[in-house]
mmCIF file with all atom_site columns, C-alpha atoms in Angstrom:
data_model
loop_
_atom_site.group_PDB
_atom_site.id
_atom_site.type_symbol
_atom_site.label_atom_id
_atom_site.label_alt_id
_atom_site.label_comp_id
_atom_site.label_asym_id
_atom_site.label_entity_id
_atom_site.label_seq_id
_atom_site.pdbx_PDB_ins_code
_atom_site.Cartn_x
_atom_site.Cartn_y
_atom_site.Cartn_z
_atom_site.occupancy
_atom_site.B_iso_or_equiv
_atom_site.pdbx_formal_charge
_atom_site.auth_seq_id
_atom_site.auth_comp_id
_atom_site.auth_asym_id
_atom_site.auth_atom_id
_atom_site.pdbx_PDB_model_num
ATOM 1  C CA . UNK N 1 1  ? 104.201 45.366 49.454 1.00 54.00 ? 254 UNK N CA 1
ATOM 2  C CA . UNK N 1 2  ? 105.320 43.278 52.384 1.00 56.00 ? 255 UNK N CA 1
ATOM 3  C CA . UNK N 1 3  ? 105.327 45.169 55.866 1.00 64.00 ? 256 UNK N CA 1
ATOM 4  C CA . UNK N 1 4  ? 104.669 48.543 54.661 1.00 73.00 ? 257 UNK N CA 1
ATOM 5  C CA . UNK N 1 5  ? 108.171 48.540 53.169 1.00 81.00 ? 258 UNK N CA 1
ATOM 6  C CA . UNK N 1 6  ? 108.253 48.714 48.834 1.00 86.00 ? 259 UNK N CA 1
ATOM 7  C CA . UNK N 1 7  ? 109.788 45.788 46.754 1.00 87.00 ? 260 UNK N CA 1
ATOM 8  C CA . UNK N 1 8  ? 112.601 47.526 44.084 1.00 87.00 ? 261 UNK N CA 1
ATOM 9  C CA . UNK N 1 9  ? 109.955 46.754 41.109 1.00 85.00 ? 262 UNK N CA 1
ATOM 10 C CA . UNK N 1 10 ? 107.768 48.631 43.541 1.00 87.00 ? 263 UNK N CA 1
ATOM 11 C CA . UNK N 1 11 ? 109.966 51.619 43.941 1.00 89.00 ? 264 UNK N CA 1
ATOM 12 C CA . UNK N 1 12 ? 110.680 51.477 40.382 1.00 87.00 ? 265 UNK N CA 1
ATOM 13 C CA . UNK N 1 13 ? 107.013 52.095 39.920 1.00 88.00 ? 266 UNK N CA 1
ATOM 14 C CA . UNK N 1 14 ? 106.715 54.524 41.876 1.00 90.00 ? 267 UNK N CA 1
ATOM 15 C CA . UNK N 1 15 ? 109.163 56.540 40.933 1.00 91.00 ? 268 UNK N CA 1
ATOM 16 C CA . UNK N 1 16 ? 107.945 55.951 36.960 1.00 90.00 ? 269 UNK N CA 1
ATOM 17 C CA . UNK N 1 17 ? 104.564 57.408 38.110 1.00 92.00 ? 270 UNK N CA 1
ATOM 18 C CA . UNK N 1 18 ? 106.373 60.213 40.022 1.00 93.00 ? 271 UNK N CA 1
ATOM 19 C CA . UNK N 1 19 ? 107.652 61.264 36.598 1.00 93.00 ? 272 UNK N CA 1
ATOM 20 C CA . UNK N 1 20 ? 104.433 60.782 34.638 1.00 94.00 ? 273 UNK N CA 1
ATOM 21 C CA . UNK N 1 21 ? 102.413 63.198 37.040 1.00 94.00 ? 274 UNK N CA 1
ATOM 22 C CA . UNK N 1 22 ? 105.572 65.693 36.458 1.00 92.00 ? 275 UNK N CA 1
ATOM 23 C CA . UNK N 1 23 ? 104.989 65.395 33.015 1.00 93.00 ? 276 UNK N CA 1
ATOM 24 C CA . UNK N 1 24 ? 101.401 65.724 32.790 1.00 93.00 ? 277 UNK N CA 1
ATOM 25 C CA . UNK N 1 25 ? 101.906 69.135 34.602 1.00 94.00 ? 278 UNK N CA 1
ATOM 26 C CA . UNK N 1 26 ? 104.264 70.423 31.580 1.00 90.00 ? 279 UNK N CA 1
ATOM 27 C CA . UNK N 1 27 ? 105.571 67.921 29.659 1.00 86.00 ? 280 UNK N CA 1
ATOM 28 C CA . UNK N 1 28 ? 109.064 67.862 28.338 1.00 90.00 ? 281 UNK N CA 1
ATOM 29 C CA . UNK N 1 29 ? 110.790 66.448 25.840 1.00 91.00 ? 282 UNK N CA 1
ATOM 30 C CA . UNK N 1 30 ? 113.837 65.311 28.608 1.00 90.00 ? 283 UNK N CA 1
ATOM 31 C CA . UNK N 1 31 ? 111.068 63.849 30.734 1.00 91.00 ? 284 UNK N CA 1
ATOM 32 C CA . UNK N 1 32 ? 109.010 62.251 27.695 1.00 91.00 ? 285 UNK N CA 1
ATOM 33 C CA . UNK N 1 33 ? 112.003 60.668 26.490 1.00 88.00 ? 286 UNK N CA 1
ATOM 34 C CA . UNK N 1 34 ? 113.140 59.114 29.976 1.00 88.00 ? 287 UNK N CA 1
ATOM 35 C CA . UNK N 1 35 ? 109.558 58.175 30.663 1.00 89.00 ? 288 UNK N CA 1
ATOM 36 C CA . UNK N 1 36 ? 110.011 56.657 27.472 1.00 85.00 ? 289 UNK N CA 1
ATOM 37 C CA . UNK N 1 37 ? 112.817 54.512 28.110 1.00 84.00 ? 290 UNK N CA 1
ATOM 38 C CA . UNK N 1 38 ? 111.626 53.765 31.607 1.00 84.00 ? 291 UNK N CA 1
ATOM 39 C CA . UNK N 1 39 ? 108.009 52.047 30.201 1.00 83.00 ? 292 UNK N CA 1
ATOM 40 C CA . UNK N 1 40 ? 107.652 48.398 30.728 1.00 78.00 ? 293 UNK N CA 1
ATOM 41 C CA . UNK N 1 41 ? 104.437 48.413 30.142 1.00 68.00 ? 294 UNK N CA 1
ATOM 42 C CA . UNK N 1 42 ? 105.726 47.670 26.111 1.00 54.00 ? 295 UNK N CA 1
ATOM 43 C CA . UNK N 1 43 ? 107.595 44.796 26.674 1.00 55.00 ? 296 UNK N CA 1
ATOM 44 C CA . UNK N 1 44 ? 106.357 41.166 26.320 1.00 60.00 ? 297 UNK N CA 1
ATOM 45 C CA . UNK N 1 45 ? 108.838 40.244 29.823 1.00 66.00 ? 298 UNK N CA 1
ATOM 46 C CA . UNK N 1 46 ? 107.739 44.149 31.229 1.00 66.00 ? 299 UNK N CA 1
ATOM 47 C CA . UNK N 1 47 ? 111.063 45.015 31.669 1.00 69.00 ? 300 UNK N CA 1
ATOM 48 C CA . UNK N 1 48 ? 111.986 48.659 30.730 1.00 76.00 ? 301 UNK N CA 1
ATOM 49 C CA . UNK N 1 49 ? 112.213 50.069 27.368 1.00 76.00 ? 302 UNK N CA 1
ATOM 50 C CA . UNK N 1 50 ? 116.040 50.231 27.728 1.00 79.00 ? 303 UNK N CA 1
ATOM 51 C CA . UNK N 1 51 ? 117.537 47.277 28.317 1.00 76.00 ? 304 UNK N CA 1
ATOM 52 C CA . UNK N 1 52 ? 119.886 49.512 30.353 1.00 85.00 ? 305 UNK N CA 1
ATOM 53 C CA . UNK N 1 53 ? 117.773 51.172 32.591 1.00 84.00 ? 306 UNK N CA 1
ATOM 54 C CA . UNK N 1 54 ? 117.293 48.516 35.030 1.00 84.00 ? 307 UNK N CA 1
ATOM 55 C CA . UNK N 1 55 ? 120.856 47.785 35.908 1.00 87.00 ? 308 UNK N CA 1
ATOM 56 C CA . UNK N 1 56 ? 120.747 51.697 36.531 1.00 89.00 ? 309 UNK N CA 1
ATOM 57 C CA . UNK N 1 57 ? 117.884 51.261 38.753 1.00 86.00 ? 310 UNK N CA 1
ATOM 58 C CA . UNK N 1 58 ? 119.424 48.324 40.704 1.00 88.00 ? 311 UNK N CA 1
ATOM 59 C CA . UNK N 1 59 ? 123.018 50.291 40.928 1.00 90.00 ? 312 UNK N CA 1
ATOM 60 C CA . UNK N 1 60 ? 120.707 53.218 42.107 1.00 88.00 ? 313 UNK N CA 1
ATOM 61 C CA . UNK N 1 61 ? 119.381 51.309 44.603 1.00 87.00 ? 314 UNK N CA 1
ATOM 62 C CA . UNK N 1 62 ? 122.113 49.576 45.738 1.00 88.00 ? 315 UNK N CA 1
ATOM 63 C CA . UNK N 1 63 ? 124.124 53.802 46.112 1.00 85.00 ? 316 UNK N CA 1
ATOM 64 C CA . UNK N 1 64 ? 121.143 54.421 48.423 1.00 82.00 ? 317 UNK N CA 1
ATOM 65 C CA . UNK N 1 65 ? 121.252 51.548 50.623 1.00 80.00 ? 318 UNK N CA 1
ATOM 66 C CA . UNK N 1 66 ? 125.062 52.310 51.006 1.00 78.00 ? 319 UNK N CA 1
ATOM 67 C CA . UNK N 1 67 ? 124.691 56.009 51.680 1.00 74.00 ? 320 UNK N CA 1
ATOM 68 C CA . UNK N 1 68 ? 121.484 55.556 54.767 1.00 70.00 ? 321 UNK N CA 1
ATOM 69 C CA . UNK N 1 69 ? 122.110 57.767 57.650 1.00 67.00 ? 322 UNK N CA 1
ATOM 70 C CA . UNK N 1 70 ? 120.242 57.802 60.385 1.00 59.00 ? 323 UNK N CA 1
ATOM 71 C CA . UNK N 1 71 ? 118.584 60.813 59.338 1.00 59.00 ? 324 UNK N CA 1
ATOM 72 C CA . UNK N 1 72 ? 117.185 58.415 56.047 1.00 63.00 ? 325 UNK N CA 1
ATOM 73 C CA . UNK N 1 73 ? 116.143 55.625 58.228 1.00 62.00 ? 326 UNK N CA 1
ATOM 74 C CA . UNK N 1 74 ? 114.149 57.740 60.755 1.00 63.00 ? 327 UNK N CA 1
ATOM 75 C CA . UNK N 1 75 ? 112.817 59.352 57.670 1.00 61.00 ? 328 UNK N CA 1
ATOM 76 C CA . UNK N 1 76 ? 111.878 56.288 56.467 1.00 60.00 ? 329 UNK N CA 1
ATOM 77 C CA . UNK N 1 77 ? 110.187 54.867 59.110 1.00 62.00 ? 330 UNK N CA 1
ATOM 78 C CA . UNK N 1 78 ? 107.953 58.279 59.116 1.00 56.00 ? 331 UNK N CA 1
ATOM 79 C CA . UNK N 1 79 ? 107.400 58.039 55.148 1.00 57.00 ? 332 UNK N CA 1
ATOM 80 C CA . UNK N 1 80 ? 107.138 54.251 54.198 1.00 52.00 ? 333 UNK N CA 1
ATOM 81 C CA . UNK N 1 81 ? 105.877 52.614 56.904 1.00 48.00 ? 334 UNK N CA 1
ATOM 82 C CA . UNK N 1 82 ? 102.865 52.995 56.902 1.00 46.00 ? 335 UNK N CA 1
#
């Protein structure tokens, strides 16, 4: 993490662990199976499961950037840097 601010892989851990603690408070087969297709911890190159998901992460990514408000940045500097 460089200046309190997350790298994508970063985020896209995050976000994977943000699902796993959902799940381990009542798992689901909807949330298993995503979690299951987000793991990179399986792959020799740690990329995810799906060879897909990442181009949905990076188009995900690239939708958020394009949609920030002001709202989202002043909410970001009170969430992320820290």
């Amino acid at each position: 993490m460089k200046n309190g601010m997350l790298t994508i892989e970063e985020a896209y851990m995050a976000m994977f662990y943000f699902l796993s603690i959902d799940y381990s408070r009542g798992a689901t087969d909807e949330v298993g199976g995503l979690l299951g297709s987000l793991s990179w911890d399986m792959t020799m190159d740690r990329s995810p499961m799906d060879a897909g998901a990442w181009d949905d992460w990076l188009s995900a990514v690239k939708m958020s950037v394009a949609n920030r408000t002001e709202e989202l940045r002043n909410m970001e500097e009170t969430y992320i840097d820290w």
